[in-house]
Coordinates of C-alpha atoms and ligand atoms in Angstrom, one line a residue:
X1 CA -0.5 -22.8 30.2
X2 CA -0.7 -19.1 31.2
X3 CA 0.3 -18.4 34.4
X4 CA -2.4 -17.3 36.3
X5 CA -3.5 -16.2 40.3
X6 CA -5.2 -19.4 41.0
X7 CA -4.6 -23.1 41.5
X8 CA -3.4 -24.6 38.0
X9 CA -5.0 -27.2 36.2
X10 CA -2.1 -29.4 35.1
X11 CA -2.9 -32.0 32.1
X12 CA -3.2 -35.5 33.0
X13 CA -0.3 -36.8 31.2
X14 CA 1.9 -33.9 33.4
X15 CA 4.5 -36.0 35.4
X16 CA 6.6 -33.5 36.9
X17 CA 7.5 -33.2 40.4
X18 CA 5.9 -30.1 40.5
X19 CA 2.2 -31.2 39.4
X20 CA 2.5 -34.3 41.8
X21 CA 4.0 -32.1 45.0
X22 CA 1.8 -28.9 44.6
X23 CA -1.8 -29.7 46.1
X24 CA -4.3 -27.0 46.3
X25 CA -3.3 -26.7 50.4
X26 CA 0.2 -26.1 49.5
X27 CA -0.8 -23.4 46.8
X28 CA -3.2 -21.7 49.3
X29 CA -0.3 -21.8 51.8
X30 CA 2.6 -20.4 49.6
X31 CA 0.8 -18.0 47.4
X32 CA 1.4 -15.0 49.1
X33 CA 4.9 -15.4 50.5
X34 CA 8.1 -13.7 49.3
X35 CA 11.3 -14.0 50.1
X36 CA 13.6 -11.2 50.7
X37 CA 15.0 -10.3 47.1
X38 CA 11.1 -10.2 46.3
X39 CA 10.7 -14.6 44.8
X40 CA 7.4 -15.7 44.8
X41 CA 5.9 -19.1 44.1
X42 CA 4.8 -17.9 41.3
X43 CA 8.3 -17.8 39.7
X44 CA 9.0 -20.9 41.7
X45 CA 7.2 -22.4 39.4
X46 CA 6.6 -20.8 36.1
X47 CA 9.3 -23.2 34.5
X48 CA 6.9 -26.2 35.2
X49 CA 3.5 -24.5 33.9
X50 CA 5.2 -23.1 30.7
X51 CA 6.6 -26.6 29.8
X52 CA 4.4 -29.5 31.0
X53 CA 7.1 -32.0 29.7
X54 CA 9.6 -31.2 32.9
X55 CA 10.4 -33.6 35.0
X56 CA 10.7 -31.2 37.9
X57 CA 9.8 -28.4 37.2
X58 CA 10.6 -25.8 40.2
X59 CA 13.6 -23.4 40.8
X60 CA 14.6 -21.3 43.8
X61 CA 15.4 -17.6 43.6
X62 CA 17.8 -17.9 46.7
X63 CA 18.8 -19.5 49.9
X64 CA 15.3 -18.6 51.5
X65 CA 13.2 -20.1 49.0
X66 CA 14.2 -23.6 50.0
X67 CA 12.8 -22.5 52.8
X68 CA 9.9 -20.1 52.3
X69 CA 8.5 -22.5 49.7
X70 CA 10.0 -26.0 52.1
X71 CA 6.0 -27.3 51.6
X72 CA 6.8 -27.6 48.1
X73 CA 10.4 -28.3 47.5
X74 CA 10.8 -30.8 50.1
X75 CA 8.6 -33.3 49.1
X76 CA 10.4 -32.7 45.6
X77 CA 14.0 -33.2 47.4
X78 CA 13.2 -36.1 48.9
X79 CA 11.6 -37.6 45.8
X80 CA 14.5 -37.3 43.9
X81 CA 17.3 -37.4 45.8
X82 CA 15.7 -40.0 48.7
X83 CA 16.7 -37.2 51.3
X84 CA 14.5 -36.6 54.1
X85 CA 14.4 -33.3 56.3
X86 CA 15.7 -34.9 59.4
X87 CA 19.2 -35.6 57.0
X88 CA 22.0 -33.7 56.9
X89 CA 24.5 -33.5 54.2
X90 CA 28.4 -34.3 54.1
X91 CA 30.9 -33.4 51.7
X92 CA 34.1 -35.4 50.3
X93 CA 36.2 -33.9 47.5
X94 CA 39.4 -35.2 48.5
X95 CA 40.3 -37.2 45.3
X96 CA 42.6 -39.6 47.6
X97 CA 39.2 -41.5 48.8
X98 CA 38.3 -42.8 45.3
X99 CA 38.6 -45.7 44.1
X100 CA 38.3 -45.7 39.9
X101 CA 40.5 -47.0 37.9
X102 CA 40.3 -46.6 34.1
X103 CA 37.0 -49.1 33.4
X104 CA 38.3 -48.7 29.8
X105 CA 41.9 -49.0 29.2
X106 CA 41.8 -50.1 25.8
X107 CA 39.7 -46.9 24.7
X108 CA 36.3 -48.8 23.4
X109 CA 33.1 -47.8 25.1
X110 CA 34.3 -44.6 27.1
X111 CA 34.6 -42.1 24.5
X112 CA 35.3 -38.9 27.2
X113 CA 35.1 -37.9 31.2
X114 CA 33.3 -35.2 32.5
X115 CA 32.7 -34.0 36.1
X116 CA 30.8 -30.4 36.9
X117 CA 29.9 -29.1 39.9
X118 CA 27.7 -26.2 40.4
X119 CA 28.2 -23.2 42.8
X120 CA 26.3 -19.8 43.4
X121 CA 28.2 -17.0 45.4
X122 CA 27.1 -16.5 49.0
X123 CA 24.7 -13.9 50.1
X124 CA 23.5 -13.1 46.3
X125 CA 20.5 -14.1 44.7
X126 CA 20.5 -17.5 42.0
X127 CA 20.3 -16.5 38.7
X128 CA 16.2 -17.0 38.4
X129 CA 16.0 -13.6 40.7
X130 CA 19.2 -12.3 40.4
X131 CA 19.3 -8.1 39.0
X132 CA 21.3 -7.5 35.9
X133 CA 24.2 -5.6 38.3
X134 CA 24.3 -8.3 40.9
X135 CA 24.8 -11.0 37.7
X136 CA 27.8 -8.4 36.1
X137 CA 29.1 -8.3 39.4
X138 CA 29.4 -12.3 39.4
X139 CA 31.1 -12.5 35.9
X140 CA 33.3 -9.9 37.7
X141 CA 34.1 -11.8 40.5
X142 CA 34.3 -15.0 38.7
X143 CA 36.6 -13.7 35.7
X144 CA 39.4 -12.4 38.3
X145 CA 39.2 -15.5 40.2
X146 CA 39.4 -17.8 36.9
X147 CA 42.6 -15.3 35.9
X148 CA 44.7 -16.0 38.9
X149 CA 44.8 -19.6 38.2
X150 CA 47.9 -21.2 36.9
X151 CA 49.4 -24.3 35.7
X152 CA 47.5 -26.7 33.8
X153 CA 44.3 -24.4 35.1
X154 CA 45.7 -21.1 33.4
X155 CA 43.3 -20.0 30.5
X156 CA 40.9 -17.2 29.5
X157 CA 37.5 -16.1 29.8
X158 CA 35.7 -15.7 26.6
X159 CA 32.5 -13.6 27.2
X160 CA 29.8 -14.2 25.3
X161 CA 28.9 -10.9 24.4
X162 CA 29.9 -10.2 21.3
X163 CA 31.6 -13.6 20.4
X164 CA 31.7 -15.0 17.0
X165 CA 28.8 -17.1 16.0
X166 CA 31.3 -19.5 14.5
X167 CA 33.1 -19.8 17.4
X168 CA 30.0 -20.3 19.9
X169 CA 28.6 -23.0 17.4
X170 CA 31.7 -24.9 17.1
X171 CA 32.1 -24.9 21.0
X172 CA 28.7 -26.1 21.9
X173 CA 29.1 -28.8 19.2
X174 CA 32.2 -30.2 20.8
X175 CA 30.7 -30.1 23.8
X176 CA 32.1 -27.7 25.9
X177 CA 29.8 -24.9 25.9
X178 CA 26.0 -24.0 26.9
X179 CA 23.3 -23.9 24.3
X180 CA 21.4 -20.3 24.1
X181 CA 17.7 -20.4 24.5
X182 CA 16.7 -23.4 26.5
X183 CA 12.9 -23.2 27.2
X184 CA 13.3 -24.5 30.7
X185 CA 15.8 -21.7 31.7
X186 CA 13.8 -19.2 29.4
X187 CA 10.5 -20.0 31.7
X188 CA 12.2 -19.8 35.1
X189 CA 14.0 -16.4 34.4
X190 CA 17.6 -17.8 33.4
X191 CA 17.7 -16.1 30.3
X192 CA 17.2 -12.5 31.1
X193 CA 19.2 -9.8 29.5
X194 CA 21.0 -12.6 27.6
X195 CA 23.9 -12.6 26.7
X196 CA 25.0 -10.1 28.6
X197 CA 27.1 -11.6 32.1
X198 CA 27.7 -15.0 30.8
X199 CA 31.0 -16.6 29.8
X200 CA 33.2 -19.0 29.4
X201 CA 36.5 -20.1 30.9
X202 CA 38.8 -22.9 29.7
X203 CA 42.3 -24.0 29.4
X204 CA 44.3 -24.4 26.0
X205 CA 43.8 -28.1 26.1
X206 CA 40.0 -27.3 27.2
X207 CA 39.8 -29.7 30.1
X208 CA 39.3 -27.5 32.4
X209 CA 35.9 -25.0 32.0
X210 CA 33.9 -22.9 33.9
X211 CA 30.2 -21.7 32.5
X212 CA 29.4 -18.0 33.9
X213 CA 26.0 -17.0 34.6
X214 CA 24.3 -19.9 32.9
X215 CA 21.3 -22.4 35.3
X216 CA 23.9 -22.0 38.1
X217 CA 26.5 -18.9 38.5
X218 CA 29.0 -21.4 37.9
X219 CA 29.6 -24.8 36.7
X220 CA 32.9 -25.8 37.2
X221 CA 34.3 -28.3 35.0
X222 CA 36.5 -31.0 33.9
X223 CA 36.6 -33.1 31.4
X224 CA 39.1 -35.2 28.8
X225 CA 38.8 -38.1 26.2
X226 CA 38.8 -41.9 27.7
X227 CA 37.7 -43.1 30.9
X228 CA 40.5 -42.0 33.3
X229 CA 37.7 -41.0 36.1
X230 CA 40.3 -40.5 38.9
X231 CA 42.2 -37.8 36.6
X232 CA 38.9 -35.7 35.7
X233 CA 38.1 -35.7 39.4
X234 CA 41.4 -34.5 40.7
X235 CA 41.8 -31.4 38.1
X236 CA 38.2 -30.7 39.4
X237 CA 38.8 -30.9 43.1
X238 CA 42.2 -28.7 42.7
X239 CA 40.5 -26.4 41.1
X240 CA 37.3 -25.6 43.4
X241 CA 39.5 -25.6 46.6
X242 CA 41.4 -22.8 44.2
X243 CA 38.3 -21.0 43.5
X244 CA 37.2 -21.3 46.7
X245 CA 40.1 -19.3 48.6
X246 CA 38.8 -16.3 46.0
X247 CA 34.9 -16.8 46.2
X248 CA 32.7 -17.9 49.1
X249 CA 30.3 -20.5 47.4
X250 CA 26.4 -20.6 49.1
X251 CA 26.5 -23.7 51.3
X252 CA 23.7 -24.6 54.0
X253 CA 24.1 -27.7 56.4
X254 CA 21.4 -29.7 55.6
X255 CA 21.2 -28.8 51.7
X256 CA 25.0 -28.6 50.9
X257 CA 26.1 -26.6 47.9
X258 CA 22.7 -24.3 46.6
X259 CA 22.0 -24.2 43.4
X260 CA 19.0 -22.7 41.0
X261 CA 17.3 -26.3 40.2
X262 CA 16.8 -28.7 43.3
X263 CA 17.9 -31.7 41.5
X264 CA 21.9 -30.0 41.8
X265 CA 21.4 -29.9 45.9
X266 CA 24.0 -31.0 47.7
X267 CA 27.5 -31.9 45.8
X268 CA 26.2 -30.2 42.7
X269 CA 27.9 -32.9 41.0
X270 CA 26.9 -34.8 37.9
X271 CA 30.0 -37.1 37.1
X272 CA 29.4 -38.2 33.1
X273 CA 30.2 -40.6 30.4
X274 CA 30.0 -40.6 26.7
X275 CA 29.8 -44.5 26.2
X276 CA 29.3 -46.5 23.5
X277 CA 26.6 -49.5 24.2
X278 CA 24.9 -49.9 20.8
X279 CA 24.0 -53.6 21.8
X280 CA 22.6 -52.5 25.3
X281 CA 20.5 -49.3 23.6
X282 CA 19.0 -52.6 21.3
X283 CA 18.0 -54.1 24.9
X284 CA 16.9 -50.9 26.4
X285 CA 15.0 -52.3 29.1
X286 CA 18.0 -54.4 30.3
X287 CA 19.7 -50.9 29.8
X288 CA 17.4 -49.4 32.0
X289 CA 17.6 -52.0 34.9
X290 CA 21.4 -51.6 35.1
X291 CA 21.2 -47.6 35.6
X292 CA 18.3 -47.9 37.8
X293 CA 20.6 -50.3 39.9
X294 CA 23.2 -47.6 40.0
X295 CA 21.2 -44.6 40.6
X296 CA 21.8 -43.3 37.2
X297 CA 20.5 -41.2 34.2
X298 CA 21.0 -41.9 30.6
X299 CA 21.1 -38.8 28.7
X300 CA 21.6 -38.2 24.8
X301 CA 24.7 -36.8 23.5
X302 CA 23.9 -33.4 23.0
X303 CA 23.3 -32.4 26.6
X304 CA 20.0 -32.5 28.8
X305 CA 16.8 -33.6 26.7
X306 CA 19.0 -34.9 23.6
X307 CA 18.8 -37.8 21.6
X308 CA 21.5 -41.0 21.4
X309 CA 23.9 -40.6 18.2
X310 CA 25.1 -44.2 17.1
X311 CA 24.7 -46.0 20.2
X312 CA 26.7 -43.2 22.0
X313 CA 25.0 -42.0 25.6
X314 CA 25.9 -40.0 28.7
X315 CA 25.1 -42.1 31.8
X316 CA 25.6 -40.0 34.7
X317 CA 25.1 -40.0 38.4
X318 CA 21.2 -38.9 40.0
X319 CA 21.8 -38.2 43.1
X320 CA 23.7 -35.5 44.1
X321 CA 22.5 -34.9 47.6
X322 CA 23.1 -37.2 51.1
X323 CA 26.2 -38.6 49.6
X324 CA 29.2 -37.1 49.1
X325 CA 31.2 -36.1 45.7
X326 CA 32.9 -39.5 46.4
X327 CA 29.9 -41.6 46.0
X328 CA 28.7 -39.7 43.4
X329 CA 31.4 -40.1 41.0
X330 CA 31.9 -44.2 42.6
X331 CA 27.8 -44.7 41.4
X332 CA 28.9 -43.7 38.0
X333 CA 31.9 -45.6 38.0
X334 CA 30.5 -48.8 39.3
X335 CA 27.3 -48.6 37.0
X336 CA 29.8 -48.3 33.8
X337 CA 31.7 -51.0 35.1
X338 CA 28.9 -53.4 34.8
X339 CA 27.4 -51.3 31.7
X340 CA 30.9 -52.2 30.0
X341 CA 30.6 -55.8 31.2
X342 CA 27.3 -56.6 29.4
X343 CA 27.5 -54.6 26.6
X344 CA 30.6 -57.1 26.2
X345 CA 28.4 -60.2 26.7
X346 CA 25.8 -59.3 24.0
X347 CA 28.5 -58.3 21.8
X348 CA 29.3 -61.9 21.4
X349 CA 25.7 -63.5 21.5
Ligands
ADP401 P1 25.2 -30.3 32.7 O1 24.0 -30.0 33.5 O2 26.0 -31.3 33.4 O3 25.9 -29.2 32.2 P2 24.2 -31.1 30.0 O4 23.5 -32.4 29.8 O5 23.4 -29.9 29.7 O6 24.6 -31.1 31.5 O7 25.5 -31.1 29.2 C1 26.3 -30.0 29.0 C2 27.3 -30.3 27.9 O8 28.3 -31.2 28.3 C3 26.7 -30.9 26.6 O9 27.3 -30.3 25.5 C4 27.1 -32.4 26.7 O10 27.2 -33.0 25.5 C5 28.4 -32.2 27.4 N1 28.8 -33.5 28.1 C6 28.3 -34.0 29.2 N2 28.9 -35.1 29.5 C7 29.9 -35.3 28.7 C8 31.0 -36.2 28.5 N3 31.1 -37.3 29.4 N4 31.9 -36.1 27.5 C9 31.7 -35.0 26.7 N5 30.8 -34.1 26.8 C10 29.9 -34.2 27.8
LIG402 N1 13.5 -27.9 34.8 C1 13.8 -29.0 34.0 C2 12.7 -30.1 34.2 O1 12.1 -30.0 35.2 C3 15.2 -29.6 34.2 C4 15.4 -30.2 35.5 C5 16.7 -30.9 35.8 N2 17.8 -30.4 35.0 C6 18.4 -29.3 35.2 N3 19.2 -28.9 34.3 N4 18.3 -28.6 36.3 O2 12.7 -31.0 33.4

């Protein structure tokens, strides 16, 4: 799959987006452009040609691209999100509008909460054509904003340039930091000059994180044991609108929040739970049908293209663009309800 000036032949089992979406007219018609910090479709796409396995398979370099490259990544949008160009996108964070109390007060299925949004600053690059000063100059920005929080928000930044290997192991095994090396990132420019401008952020109690510099310039987080939903999303909310009076976050009216990968469009959000179904995972179609309903993904344990560990998945919300943070977080929380529900029911027979 080397990259190369003309059309590419994609294999027939290729199901991304990107070899569905990108007809020889649309190559012909994109191949020369650039937008201003020098993205071509070239890079647009070299993710989904190195790894034939993506689903998607596209990034953007920056605001323009979503709109330099529109032939291509609008097609893709609307594919996966069910957002047309005609739409435009709202916004809800205020925590007050949700309605999700704990599917799981007796602590059986819902092993933890989490809810991340992604944001990019403003008027700079995303990370896939981002320079190595513009990138130190986010970590910059981002560490001083993350150090002027306080109360339950207060913690450190940890870069991770020159931390112990014990220490990054042990986080990304409990779940609360990036893996290095992921060939999807690696293809689309994401990993460049690794490790150098990325970090991480948390609290003492780590339920409240923020990535630096990793898919997206930051991925805000929160995240606890149990299924208390409505908690997770208010430490969350609290702490973007904090961020936010520090750091102007790239925001367009019709795609929302703009992040490197289209499928973050929008809220950015991906509410999650690590839920134990072991009788659902032995009726995996049934499985299925229930997160179709919902609009939702089942993921392994170990993050994005991980396997299942003893029944244990992440179910998370799809969509993330045309609906607000709200519904986002009430698809996940609805589709667990009834997840919870049947895995009950087969549990007796
Ligand atoms: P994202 O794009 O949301 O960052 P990943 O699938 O790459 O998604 O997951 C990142 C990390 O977050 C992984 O270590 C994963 O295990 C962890 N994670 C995701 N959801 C939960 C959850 N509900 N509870 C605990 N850890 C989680
Ligand atoms: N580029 C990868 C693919 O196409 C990931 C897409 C969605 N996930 C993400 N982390 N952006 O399969």
């Amino acid at each position: 799959m080397a990259i190369s000036n003309s059309y590419p032949n994609f294999p027939s089992d290729c199901k991304s987006l990107l070899s569905k979406h990108l007809t020889k007219e649309i190559y012909e018609e994109l191949k020369n452009k650039k937008t201003s910090s020098g993205f071509t479709l070239e890079a647009a796409i070299a993710s989904g040609l190195e790894n034939y396995d993506s689903g998607i398979g596209v990034y953007a370099g920056d605001l323009e691209s979503y709109d330099t490259f529109a032939a291509l990544f609008d097609p893709i949008i609307e594919e996966y999100h069910g957002f047309c160009k005609s739409d435009s996108h709202v916004s809800n964070l205020n925590a007050k509008d949700l309605n999700a109390p704990n599917p799981d007060v007796e602590n059986k299925y819902i092993v933890s909460t989490r809810i991340r949004v992604g944001r990019n600053i403003a008027n700079l690059p995303l990370g896939p054509a981002i320079t190595k000063d513009q990138r130190d100059e986010v970590e910059k920005q981002a560490s001083q904003a993350l150090n002027s929080l306080d109360g339950n928000l207060k913690g450190t930044y940890y870069p991770l340039d020159g931390m112990n290997e014990e220490v990054s192991q042990k986080l990304i095994e409990d779940h609360f930091l990036f893996k290095a090396g992921d060939r999807f990132l690696e293809a689309a420019g994401l990993n460049r000059n690794w490790p150098k401008g990325r970090g991480i952020y948390h609290n003492d109690e780590k339920t409240f994180l923020v990535w630096v510099n990793e898919e997206d310039q930051l991925r805000i987080i929160s995240m606890q044991q149990g299924g208390d939903i409505k908690e997770v999303f208010q430490r969350l909310t609290s702490a973007i609108s904090k961020i936010e009076e520090k750091i102007k976050f790239s925001y367009s009216k019709h795609l929302g929040y703009i992040t490197s990968c289209p499928t973050n469009l929008g809220t950015a959000l991906r509410a999650s739970v690590h839920i134990k179904v072991p009788n659902l995972a032995q009726n995996y179609a049934h499985f299925e049908e229930i997160t179709n309903k919902h609009h939702l993904q089942i993921r392994g344990i170990n993050g994005e293209h991980s396997e299942s560990v003893g029944g244990v998945y992440d179910i998370s919300n799809k969509r993330r663009l045309g609906v607000t943070e709200i519904q986002c977080v009430q698809d996940m929380y609805d589709g667990v309800v009834e997840l919870i529900k049947v895995e009950k029911e087969l549990a007796l027979g």
